[in-house]
PDB file of C-alpha atoms in Angstrom:
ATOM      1  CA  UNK W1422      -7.762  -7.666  17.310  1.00  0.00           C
ATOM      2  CA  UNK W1423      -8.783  -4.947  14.603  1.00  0.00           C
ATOM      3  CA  UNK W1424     -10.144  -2.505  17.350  1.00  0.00           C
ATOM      4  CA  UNK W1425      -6.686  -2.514  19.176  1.00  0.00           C
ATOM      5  CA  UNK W1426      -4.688  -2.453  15.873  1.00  0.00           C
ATOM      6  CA  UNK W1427      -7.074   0.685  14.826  1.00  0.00           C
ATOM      7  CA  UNK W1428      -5.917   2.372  18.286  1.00  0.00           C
ATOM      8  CA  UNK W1429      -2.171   1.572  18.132  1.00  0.00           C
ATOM      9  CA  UNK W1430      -2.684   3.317  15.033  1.00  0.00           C
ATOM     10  CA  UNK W1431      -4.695   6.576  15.735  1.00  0.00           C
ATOM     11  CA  UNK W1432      -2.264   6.594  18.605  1.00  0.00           C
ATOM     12  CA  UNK W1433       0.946   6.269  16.426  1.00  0.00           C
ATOM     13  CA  UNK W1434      -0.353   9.029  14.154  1.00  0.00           C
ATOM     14  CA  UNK W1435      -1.116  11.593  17.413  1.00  0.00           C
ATOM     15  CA  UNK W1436       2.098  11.108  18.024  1.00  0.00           C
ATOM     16  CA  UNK W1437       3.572  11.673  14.833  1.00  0.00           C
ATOM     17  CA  UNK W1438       1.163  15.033  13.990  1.00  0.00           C
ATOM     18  CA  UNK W1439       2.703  15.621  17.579  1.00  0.00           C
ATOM     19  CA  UNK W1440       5.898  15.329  16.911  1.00  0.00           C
ATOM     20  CA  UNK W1441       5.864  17.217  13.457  1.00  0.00           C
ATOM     21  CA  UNK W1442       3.751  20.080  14.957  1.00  0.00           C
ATOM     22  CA  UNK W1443       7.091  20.177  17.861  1.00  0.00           C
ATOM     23  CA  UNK W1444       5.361  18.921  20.455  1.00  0.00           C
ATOM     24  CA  UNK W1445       6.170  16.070  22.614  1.00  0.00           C
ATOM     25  CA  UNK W1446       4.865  12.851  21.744  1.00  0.00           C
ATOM     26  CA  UNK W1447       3.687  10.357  24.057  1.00  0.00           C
ATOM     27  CA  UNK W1448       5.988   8.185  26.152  1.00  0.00           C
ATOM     28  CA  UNK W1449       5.011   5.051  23.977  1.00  0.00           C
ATOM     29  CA  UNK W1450       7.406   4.914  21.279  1.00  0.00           C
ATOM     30  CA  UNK W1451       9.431   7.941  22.090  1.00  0.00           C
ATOM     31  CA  UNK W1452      12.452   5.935  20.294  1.00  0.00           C
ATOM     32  CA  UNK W1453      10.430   6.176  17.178  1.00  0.00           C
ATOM     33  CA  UNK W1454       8.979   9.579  17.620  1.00  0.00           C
ATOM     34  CA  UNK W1455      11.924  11.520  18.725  1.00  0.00           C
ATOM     35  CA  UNK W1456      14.667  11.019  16.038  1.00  0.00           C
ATOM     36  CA  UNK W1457      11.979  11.398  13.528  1.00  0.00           C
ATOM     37  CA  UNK W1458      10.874  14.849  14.650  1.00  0.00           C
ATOM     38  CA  UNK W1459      14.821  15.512  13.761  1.00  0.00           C
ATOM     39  CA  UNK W1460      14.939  13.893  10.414  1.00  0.00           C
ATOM     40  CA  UNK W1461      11.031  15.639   9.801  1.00  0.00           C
ATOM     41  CA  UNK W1462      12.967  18.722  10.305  1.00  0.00           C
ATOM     42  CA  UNK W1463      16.193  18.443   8.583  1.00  0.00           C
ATOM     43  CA  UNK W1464      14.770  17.386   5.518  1.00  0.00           C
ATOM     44  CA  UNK W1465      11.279  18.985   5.394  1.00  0.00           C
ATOM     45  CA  UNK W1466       9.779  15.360   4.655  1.00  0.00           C
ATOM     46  CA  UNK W1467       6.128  15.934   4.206  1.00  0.00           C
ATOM     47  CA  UNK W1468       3.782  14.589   7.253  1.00  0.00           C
ATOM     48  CA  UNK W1469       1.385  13.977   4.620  1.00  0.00           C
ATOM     49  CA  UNK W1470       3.232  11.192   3.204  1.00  0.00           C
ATOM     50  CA  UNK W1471       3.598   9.623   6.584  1.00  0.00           C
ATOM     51  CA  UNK W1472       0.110   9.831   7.382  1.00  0.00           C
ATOM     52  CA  UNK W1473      -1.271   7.921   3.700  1.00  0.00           C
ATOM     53  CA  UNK W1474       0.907   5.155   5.041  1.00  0.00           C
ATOM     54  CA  UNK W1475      -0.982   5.218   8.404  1.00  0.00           C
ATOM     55  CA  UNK W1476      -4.295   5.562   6.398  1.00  0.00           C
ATOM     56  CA  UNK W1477      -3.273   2.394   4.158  1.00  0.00           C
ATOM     57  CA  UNK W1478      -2.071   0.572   7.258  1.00  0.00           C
ATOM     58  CA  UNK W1479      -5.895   1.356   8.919  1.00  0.00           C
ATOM     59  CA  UNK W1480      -7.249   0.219   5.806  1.00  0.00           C
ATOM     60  CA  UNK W1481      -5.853  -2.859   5.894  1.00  0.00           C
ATOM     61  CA  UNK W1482      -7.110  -3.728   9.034  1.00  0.00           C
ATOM     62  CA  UNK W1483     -11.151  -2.946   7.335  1.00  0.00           C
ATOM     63  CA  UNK W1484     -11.017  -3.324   4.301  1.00  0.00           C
ATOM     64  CA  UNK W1485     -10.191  -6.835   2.657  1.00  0.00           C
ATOM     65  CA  UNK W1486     -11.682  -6.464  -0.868  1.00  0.00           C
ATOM     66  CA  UNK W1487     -11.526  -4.307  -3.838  1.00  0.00           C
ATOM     67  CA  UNK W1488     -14.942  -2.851  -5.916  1.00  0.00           C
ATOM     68  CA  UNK W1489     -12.155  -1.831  -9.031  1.00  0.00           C
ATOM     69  CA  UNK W1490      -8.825  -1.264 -10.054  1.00  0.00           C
ATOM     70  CA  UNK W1491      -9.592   2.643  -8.765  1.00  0.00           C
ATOM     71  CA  UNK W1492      -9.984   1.748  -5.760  1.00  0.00           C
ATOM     72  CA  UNK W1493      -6.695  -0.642  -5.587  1.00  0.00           C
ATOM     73  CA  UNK W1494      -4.707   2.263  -7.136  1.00  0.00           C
ATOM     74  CA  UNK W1495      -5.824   4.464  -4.748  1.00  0.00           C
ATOM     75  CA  UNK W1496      -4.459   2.740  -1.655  1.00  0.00           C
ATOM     76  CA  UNK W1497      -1.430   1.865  -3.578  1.00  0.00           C
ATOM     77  CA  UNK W1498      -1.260   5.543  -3.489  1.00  0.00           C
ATOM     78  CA  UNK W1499      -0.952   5.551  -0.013  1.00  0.00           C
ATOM     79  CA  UNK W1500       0.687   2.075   0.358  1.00  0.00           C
ATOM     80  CA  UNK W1501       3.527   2.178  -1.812  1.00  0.00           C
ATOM     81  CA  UNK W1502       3.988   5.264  -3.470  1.00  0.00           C
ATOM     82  CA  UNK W1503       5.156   7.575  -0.366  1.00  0.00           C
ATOM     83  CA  UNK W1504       8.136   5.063   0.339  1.00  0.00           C
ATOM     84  CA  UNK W1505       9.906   6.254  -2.827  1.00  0.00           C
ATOM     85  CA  UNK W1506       8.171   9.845  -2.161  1.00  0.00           C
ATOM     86  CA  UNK W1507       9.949   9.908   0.916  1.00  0.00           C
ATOM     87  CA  UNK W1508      13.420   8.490  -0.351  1.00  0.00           C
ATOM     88  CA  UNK W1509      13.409  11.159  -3.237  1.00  0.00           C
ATOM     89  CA  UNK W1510      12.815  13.777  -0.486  1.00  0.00           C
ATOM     90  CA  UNK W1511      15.394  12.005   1.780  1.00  0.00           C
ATOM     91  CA  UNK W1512      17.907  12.152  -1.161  1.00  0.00           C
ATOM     92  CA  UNK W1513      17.514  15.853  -2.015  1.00  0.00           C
ATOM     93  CA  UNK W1514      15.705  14.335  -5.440  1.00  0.00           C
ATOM     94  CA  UNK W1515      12.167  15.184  -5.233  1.00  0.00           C
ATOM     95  CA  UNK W1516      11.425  16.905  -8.191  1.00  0.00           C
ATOM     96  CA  UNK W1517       8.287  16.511 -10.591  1.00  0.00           C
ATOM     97  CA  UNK W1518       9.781  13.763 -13.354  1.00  0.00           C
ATOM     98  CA  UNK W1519      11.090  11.717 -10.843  1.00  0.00           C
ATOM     99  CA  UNK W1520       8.052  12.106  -8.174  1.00  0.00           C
ATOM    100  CA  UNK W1521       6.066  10.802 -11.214  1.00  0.00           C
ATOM    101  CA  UNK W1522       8.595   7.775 -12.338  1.00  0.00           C
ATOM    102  CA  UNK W1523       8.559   6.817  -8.354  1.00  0.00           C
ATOM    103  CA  UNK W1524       4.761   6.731  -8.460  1.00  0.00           C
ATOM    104  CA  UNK W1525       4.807   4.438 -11.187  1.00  0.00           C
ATOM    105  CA  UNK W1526       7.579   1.968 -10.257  1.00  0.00           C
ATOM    106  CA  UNK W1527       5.774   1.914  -6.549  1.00  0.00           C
ATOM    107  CA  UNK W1528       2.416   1.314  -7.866  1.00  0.00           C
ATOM    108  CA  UNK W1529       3.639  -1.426 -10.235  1.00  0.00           C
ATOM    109  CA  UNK W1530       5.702  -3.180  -7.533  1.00  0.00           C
ATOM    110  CA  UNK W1531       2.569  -3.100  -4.839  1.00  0.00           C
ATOM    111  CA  UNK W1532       0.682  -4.644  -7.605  1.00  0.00           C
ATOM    112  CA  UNK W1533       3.583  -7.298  -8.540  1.00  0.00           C
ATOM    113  CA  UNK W1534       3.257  -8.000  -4.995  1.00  0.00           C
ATOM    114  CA  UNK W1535      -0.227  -8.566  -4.607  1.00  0.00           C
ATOM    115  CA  UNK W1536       0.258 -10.967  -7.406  1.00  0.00           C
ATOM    116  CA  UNK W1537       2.921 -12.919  -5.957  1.00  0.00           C
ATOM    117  CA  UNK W1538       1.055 -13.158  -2.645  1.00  0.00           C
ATOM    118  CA  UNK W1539      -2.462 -14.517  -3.371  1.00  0.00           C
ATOM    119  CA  UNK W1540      -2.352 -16.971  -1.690  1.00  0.00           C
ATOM    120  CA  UNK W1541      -0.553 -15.624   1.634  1.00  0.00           C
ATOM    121  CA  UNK W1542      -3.191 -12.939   1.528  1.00  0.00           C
ATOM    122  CA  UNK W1543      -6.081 -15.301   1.052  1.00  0.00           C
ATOM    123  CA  UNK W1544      -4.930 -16.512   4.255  1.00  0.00           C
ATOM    124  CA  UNK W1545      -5.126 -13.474   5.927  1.00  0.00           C
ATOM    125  CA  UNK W1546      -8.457 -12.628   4.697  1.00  0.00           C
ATOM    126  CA  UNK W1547      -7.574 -10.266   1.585  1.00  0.00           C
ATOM    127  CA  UNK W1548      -7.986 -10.146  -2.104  1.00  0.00           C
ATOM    128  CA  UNK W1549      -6.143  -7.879  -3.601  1.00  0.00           C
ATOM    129  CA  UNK W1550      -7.494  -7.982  -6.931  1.00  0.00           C
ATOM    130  CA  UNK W1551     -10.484  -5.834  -8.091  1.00  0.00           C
ATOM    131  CA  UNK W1552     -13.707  -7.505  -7.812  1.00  0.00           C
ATOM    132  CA  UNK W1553     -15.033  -6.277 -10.857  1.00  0.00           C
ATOM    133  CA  UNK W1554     -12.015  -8.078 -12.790  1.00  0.00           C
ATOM    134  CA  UNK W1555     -12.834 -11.406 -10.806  1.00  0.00           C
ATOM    135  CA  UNK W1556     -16.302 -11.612 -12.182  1.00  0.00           C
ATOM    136  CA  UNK W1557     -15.402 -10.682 -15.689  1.00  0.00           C
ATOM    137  CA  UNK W1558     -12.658 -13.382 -15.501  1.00  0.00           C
ATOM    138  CA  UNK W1559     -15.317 -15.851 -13.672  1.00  0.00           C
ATOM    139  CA  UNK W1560     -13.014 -16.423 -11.109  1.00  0.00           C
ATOM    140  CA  UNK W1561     -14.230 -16.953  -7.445  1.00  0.00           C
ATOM    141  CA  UNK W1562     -13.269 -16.397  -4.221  1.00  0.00           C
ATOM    142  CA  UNK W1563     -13.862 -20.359  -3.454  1.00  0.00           C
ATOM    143  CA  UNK W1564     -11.212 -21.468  -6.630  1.00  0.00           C
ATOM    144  CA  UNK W1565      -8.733 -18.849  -5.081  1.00  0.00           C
ATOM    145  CA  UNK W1566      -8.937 -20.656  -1.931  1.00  0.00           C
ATOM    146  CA  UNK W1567      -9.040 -23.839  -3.632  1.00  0.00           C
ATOM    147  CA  UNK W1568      -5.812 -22.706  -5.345  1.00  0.00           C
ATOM    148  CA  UNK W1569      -7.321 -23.805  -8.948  1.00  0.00           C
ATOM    149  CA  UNK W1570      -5.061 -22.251 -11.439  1.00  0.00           C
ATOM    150  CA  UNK W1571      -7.098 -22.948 -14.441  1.00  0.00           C
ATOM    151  CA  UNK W1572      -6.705 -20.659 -17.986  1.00  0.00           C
ATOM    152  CA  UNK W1573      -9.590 -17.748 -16.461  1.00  0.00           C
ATOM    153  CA  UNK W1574      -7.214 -17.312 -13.520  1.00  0.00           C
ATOM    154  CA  UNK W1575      -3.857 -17.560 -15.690  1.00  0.00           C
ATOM    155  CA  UNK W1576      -6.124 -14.986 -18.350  1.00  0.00           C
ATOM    156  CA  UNK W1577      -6.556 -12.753 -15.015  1.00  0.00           C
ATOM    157  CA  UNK W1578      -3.391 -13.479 -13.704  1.00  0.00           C
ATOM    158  CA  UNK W1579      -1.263 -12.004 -16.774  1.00  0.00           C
ATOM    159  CA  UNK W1580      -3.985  -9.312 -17.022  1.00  0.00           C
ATOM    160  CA  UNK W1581      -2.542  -8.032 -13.580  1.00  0.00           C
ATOM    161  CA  UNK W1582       0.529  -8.461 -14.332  1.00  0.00           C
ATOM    162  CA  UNK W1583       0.470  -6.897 -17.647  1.00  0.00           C
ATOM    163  CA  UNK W1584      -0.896  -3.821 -15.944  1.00  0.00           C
ATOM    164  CA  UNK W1585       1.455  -3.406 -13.682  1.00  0.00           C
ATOM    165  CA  UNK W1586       4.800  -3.971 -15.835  1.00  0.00           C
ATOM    166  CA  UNK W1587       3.169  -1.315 -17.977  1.00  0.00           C
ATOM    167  CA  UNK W1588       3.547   0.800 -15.268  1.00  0.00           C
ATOM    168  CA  UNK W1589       7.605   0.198 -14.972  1.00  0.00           C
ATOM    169  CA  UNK W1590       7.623   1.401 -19.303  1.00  0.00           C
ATOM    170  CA  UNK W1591       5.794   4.372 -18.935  1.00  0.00           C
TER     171      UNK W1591
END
């Protein structure tokens, strides 16, 4: 249920502000908690990254739709793009180019994703693409669940996907 998935969550993040701040987390998922405060440590990740991936993660569980493409690029910022935040940091590579370039390919491949699951996350009550670009397209909710892939959802379709291999030139 969303209420306990929105508690195993503020609970996971207590313990990971715990655990960064050098305090003992709770007993829950110690195995998680514990060699991360090492790895935190030996290569100064940033707990900020960790916690936009917990906000994305609560997000998901309350918020199913999109007003614009804004709003989807902003929780791709905090869906995608700290994975390869964190790598480059991991790596010893974080520097401003390539903390750019790893925004752009994460973006784009969130979005690539949301494209090739429409209809897995129809089924789990999400539409990942903006609703503005829906109604411009006239495409409904109903002929996504319908699966009706006539030329205004191939027209929106490419549209997404246009946008988001754009993001893998720039």
């Amino acid at each position: 249920p969303a209420a306990q998935r929105l508690a195993d969550l503020a609970g996971y993040e207590a313990d990971l502000l715990a655990t960064a701040a050098g305090r003992t987390p709770s007993a829950r998922w110690r195995e998680v908690f514990d060699p991360l405060g090492l790895t935190l440590r030996e290569h100064a990740l940033p707990v900020s990254l960790l916690s936009d991936l917990l906000s994305a993660f609560r997000q998901d569980v309350v918020q199913h739709r999109y007003a614009d493409r804004a709003e989807l690029l902003d929780y791709c910022r905090r869906s995608a793009n700290p994975v390869g935040r964190l790598l480059l940091q991991l790596f010893g590579h974080a520097t401003e180019p390539n903390l750019r370039d790893s925004d752009a390919i994460c973006t784009s491949l969130q979005l690539l994703n949301f494209c090739q699951d429409v209809a897995l996350d129809w089924r789990m009550g999400r539409i990942y693409f903006p609703r503005d670009e829906l109604l411009a397209a006239g495409v409904t909710e109903a002929q996504i669940a319908q699966g009706v892939a006539d030329d205004r959802w191939r027209r929106l379709f490419e549209q997404q996907l246009d946008r988001a291999l754009l993001l893998l030139r720039t």
